[in-house]
Short mmCIF file of C-alpha atoms and ligand atoms in Angstrom, two decimals:
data_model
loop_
_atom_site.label_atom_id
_atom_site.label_comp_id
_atom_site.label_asym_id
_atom_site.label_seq_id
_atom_site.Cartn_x
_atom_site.Cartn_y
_atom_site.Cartn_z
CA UNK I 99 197.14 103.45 -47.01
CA UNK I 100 196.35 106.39 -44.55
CA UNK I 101 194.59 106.42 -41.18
CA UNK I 102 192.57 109.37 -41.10
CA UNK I 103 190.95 109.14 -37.85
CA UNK I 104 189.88 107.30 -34.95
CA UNK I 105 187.45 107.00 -31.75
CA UNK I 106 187.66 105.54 -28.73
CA UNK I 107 185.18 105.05 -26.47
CA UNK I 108 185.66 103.04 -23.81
CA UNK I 109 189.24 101.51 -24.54
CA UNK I 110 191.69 101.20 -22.33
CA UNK I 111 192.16 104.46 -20.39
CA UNK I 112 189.87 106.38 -22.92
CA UNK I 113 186.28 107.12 -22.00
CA UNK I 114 185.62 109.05 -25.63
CA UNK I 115 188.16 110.38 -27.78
CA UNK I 116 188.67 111.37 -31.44
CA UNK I 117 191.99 111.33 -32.82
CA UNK I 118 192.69 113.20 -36.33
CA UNK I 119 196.03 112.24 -38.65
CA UNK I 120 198.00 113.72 -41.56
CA UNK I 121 199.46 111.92 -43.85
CA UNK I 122 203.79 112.20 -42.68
CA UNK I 123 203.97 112.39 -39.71
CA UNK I 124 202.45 112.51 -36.30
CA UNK I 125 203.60 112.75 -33.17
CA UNK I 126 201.82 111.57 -29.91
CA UNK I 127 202.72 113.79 -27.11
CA UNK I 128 202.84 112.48 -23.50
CA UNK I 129 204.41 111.57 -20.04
CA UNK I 130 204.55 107.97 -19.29
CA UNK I 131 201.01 105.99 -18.68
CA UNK I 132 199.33 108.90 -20.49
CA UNK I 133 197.91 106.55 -22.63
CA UNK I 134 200.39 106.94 -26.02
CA UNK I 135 200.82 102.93 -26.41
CA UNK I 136 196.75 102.38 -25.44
CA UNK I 137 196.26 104.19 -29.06
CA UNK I 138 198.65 102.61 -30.89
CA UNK I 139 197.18 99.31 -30.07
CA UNK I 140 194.15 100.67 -30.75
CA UNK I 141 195.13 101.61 -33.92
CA UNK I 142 196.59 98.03 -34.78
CA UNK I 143 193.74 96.12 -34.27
CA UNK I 144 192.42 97.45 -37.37
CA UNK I 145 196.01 95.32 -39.07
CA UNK I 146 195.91 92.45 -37.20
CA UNK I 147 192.58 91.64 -35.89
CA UNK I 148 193.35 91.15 -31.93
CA UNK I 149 195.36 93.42 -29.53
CA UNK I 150 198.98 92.77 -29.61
CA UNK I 151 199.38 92.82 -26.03
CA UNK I 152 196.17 90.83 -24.61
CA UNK I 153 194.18 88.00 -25.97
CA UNK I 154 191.33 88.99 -23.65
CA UNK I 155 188.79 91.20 -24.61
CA UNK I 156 187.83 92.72 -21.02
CA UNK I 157 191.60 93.87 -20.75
CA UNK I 158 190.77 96.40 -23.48
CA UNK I 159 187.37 97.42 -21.91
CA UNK I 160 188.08 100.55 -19.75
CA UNK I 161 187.90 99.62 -15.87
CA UNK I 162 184.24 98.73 -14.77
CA UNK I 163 182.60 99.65 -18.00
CA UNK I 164 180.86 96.44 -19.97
CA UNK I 165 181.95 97.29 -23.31
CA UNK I 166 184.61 99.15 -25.16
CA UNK I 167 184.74 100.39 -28.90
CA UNK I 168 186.99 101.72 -31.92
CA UNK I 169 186.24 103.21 -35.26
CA UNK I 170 188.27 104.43 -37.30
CA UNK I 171 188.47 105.88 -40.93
CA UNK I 172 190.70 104.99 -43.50
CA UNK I 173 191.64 105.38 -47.11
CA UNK I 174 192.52 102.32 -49.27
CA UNK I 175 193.30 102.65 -52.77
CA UNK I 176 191.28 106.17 -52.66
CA UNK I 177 188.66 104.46 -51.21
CA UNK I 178 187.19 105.64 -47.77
CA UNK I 179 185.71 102.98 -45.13
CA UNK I 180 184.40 103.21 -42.24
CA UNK I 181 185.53 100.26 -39.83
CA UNK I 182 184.22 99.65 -36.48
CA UNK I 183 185.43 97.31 -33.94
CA UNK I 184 183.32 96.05 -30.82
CA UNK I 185 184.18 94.09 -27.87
CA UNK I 186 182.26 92.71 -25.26
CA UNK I 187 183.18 91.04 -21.96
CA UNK I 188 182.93 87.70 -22.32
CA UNK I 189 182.01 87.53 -26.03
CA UNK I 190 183.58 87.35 -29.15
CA UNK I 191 184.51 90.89 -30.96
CA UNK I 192 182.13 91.97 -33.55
CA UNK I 193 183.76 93.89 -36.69
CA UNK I 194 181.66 95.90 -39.09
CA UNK I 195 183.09 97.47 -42.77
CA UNK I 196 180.88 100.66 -43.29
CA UNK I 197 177.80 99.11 -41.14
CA UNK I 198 177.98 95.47 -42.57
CA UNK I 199 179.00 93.02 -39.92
CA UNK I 200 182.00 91.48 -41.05
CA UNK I 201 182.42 87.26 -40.38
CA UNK I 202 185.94 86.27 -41.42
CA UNK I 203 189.04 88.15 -39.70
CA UNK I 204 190.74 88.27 -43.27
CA UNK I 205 188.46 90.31 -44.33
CA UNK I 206 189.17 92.98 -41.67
CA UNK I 207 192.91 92.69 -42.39
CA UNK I 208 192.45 93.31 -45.89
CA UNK I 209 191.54 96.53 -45.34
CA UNK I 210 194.15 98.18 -43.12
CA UNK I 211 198.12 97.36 -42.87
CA UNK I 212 200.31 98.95 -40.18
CA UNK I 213 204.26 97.86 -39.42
CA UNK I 214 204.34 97.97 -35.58
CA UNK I 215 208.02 99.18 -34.60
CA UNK I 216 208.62 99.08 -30.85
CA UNK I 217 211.36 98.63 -28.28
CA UNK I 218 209.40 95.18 -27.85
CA UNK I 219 210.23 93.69 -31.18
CA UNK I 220 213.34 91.96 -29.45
CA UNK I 221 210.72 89.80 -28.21
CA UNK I 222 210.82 88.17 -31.35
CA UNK I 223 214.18 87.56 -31.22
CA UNK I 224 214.84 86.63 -27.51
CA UNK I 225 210.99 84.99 -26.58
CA UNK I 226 209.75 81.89 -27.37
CA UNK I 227 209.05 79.72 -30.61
CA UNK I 228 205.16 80.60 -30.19
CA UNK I 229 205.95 84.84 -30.59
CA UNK I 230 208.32 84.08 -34.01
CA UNK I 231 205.29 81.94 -35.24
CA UNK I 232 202.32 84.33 -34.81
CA UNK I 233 205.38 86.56 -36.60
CA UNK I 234 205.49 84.84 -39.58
CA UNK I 235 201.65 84.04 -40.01
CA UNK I 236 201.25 87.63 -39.40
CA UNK I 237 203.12 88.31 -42.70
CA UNK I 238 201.78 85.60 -44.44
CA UNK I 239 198.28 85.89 -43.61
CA UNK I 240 198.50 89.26 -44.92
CA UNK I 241 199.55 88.59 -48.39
CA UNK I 242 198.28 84.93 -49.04
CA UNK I 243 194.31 84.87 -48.75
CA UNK I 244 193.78 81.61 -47.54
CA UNK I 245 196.12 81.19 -45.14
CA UNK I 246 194.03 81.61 -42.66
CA UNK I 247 191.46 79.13 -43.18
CA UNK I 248 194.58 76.92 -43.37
CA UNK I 249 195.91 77.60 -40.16
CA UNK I 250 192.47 77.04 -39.05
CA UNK I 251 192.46 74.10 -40.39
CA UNK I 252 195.57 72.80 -38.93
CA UNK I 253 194.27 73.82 -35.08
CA UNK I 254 191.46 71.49 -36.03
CA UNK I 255 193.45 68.55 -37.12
CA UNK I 256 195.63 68.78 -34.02
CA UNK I 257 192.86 68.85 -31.50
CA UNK I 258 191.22 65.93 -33.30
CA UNK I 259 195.00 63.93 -33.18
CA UNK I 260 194.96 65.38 -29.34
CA UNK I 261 191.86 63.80 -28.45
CA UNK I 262 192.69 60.58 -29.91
CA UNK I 263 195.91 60.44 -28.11
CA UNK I 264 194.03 61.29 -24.72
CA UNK I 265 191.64 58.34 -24.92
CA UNK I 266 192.03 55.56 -22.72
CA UNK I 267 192.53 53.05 -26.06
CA UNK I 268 194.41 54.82 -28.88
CA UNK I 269 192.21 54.04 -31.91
CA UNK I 270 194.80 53.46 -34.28
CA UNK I 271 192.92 54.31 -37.87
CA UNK I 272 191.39 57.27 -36.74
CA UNK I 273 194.99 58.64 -35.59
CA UNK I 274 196.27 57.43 -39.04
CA UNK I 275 193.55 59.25 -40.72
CA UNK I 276 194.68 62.38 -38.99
CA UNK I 277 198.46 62.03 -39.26
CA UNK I 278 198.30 61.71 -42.90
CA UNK I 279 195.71 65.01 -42.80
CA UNK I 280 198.30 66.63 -40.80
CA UNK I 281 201.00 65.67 -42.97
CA UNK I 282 199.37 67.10 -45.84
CA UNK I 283 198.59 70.58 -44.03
CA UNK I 284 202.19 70.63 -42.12
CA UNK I 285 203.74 71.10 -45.81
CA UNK I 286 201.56 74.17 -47.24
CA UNK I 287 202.09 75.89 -43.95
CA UNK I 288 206.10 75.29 -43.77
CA UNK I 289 206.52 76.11 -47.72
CA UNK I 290 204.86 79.45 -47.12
CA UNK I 291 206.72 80.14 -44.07
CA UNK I 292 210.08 79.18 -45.58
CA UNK I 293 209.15 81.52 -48.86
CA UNK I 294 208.82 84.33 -46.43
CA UNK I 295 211.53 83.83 -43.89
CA UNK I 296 213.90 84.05 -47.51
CA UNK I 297 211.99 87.12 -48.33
CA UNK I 298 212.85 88.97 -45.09
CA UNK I 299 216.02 87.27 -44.84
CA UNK I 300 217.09 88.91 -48.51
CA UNK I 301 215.69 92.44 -47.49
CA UNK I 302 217.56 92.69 -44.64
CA UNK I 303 220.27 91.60 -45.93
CA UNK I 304 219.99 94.19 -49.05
CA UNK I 305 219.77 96.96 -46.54
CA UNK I 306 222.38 96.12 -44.49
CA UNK I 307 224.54 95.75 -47.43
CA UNK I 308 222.98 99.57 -47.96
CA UNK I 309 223.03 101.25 -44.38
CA UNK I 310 225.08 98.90 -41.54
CA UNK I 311 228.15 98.09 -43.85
CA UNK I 312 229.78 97.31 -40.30
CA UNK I 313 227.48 94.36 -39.19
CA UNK I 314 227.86 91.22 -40.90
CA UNK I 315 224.71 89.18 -42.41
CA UNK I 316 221.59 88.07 -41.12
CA UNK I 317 220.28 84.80 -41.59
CA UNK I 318 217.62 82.72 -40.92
CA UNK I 319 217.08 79.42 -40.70
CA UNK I 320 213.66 77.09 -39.97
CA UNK I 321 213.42 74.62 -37.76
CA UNK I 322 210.86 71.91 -38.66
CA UNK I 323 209.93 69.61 -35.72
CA UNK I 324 208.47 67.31 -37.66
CA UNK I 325 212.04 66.09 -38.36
CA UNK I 326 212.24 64.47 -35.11
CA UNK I 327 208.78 62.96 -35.39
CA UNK I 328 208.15 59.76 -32.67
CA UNK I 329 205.12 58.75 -32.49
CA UNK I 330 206.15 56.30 -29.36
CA UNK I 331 206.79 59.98 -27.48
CA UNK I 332 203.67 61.28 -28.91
CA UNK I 333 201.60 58.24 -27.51
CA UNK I 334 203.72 58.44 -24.53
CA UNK I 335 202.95 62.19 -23.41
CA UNK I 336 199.25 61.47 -25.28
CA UNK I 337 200.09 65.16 -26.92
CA UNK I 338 200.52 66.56 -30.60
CA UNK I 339 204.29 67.08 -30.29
CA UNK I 340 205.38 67.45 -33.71
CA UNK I 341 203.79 69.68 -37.13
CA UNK I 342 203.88 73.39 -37.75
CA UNK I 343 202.15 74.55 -34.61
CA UNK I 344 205.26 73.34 -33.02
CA UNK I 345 208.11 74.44 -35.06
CA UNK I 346 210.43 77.63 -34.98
CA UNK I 347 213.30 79.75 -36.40
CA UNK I 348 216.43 80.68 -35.30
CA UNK I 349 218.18 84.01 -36.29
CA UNK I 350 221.59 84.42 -36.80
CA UNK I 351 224.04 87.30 -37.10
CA UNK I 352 227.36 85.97 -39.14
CA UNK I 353 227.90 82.39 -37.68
CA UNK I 354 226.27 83.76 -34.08
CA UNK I 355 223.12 82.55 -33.01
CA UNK I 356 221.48 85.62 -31.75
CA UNK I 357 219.08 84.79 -29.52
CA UNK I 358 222.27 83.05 -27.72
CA UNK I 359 224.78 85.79 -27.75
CA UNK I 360 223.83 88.87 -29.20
CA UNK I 361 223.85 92.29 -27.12
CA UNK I 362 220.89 93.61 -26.47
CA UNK I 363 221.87 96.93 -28.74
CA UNK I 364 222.80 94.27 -31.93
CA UNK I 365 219.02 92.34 -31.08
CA UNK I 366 217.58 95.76 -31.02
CA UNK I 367 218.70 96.32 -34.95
CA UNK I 368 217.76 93.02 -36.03
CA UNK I 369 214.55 93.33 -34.96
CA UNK I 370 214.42 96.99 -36.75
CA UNK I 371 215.88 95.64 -40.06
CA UNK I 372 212.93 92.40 -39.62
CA UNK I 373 210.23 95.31 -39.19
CA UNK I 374 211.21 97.26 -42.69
CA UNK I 375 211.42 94.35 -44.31
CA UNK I 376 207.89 93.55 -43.23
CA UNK I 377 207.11 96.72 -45.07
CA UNK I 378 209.23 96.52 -47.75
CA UNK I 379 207.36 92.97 -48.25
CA UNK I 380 203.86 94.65 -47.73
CA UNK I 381 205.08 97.40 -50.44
CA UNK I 382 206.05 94.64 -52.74
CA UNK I 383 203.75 91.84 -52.77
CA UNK I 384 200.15 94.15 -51.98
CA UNK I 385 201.62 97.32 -53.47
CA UNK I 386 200.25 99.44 -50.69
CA UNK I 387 202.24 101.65 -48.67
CA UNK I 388 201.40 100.76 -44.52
CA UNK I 389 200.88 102.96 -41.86
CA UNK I 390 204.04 102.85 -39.76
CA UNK I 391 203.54 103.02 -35.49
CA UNK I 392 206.45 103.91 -34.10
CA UNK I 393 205.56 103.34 -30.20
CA UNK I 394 208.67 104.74 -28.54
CA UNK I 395 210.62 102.81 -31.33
CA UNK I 396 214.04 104.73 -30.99
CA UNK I 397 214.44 103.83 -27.26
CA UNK I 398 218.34 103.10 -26.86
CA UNK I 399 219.18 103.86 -30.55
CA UNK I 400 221.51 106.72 -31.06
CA UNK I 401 221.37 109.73 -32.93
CA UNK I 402 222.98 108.37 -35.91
CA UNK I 403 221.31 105.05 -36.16
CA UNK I 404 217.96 107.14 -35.47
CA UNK I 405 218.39 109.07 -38.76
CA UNK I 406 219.43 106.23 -40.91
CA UNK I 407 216.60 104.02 -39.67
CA UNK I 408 214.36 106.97 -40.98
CA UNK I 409 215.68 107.30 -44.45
CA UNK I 410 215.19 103.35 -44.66
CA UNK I 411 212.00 104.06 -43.73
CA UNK I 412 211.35 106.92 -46.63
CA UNK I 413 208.94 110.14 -46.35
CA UNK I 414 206.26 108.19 -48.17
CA UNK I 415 204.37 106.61 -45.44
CA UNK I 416 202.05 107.93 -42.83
CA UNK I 417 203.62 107.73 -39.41
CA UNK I 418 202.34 107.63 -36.48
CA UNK I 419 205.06 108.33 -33.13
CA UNK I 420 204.67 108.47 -30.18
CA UNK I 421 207.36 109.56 -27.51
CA UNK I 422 207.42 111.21 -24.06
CA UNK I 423 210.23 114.48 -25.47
CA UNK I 424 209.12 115.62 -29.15
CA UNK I 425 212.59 117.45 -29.16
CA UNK I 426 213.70 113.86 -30.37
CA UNK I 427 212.29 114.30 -33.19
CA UNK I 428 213.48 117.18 -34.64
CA UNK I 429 214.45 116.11 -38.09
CA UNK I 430 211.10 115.20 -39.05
CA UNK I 431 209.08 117.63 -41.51
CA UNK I 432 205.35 118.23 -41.91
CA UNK I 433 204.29 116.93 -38.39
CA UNK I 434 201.09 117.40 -36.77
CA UNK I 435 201.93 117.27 -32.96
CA UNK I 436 198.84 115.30 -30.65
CA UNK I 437 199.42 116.52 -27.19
CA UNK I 438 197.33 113.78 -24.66
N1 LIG J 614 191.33 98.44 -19.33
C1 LIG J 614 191.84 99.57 -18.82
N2 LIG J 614 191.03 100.50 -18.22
C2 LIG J 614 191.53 101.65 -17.71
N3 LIG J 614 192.83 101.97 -17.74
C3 LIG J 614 193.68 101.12 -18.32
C4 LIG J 614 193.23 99.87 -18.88
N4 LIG J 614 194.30 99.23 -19.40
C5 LIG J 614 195.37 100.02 -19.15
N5 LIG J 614 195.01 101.16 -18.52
C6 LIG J 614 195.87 102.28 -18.09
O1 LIG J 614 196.19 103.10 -19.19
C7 LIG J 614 197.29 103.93 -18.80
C8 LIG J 614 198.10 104.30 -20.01
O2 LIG J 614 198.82 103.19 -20.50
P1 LIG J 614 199.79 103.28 -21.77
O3 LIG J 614 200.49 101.97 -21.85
O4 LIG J 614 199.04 103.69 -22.98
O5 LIG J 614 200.79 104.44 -21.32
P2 LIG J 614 201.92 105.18 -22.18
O6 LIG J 614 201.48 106.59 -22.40
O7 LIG J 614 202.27 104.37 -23.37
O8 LIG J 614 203.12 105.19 -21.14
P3 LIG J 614 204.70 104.90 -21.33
O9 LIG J 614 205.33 106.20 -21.75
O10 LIG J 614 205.12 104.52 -19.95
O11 LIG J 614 204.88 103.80 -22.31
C9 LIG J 614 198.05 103.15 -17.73
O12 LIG J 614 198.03 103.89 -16.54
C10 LIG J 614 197.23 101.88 -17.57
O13 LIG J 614 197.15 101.43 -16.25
MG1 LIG J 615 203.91 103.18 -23.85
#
């Protein structure tokens, strides 16, 4: 998978801008609120469909300005597409693959994965249940095709059980009709999500067995809220309290729940050793190699840890980094330095 360019126009801080990339490794040059992390989330639209740091369209829409785009070209099993991503304030994004408007988000993400490694991926540990969901569908949206339409579907079902609750009179068949609907949904969605969360929870445990002989192992472990199901507390707060859109995961390092007691330094490598194994699962399970964004990913690591994280990472993957000092990264070959 390589990036081989992109324009903005209109995004963020950029009024129009082309951006070229080789294949290893490139660096993005620039003092802070330059405009380093504006491109990287630029560039991950194109993996994940949305911005990863706004739900709202207009916050991506340069100050004043109506509308905001981003096109970029990239190369997918040797082939070359041209996608092209508009937004609009107030309306929904349109998406086009070489001209043809595109209808289903999957289809986008089919055709570009990036890992996104930042000093923010401790969110996942230390936020809440909500960030290590859209985590895990993340993943799993990207290697199962329907998974989508199935989360889709469950967002339906629970607004249909929510309005039932809400009314006045509870009508009781209706709500049976959609429990046993939701029922039926809850388990594809948890099965998938428990496949994965062993899949990352192996790989990082591989490579710590590999790199960080000196920490112990990771684990993970689901927590299904449908467990505690009630529907007397359900009826009660007239909400949807229990099913997948509810649940979480908790992460532990040894016996230590880490969103409890870790440091901040021991959070910081979890969430590094989570990230490759999202890419060693993309590598695996779609056989493509993803574009890796680094945005300011080494912040607080040291020197050693720096160099071991890239040899995890292997020289086979285009990278794009940004960072205020390129001194930092000296040890990296074949770069071609983006000064903003
Ligand atoms: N919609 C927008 N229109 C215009 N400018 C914006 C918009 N959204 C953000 N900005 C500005 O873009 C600038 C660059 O932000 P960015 O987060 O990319 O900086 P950065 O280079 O990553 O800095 P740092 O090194 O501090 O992380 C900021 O000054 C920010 O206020
Ligand atoms: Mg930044």
């Amino acid at each position: 998978m390589l990036l081989e360019s992109i324009y903005l126009y209109n995004f963020r801080n950029y009024i129009k801008q082309d951006f070229n990339f080789n294949k290893d490794n490139n660096v993005i040059v620039a003092l802070n609120g330059i405009g380093k992390s504006n491109l990287i989330e630029a560039i991950y639209i194109f993996s994940i469909a949305r911005s990863f740091r706004t739900s709202v369209n207009k916050d991506l829409i340069n100050f004043g300005k109506n509308d905001a785009s981003i096109i970029s070209n990239i190369i997918n099993n040797n082939k070359k597409n041209k996608i092209k991503v508009i937004f609009k304030k107030d309306e929904n994004k349109k998406v086009f693959i070489n001209d043809n408007i595109v209808k289903k988000t999957s289809e986008l993400i089919k055709e570009f994965t990036a890992i996104l490694i930042s000093p923010n991926d401790v969110s996942i540990i230390e936020y809440s249940p909500s960030v290590r969901r859209k985590y895990l569908d993340m993943i799993i949206s990207k290697i199962i095709d329907n998974y989508i339409q199935e989360s889709n579907e469950l967002k339906k079902i629970i607004e249909n059980k929510r309005k039932i609750l809400k009314e006045e009179k509870i009508n009781e068949d209706l709500l049976s009709v959609y429990q046993i609907k939701l029922e039926e949904i809850n388990v594809e969605i948890i099965n998938k999500r428990k496949k994965i969360l062993i899949d990352l929870e192996n790989i990082v445990n591989d490579n710590i067995q590999k790199f960080y002989k000196q920490i112990e192992k990771v684990s993970f472990k689901y927590i299904n809220s449908f467990d505690n199901f009630d529907i007397k507390k359900e009826k009660k707060y007239r909400e949807c309290l229990f099913g997948a859109h509810r649940d979480d995961f908790e992460i532990y390092l040894g016996n230590i729940n880490s969103k409890k007691f870790n440091s901040t330094g021991e959070k910081r490598l979890i969430s590094l050793l989570l990230k490759i194994a999202e890419k060693e699962i993309f590598n695996k399970k779609l056989s493509i190699k993803p574009v890796i964004l680094l945005d300011d990913a080494f912040l607080g690591l040291d020197d050693e840890r720096k160099d071991i994280f890239f040899k995890i990472l292997e020289n086979d993957h285009q990278k794009i980094i940004t960072t205020t000092n390129e001194k930092d990264l000296y040890f990296l070959n074949n770069i071609n330095i983006i000064k903003l």
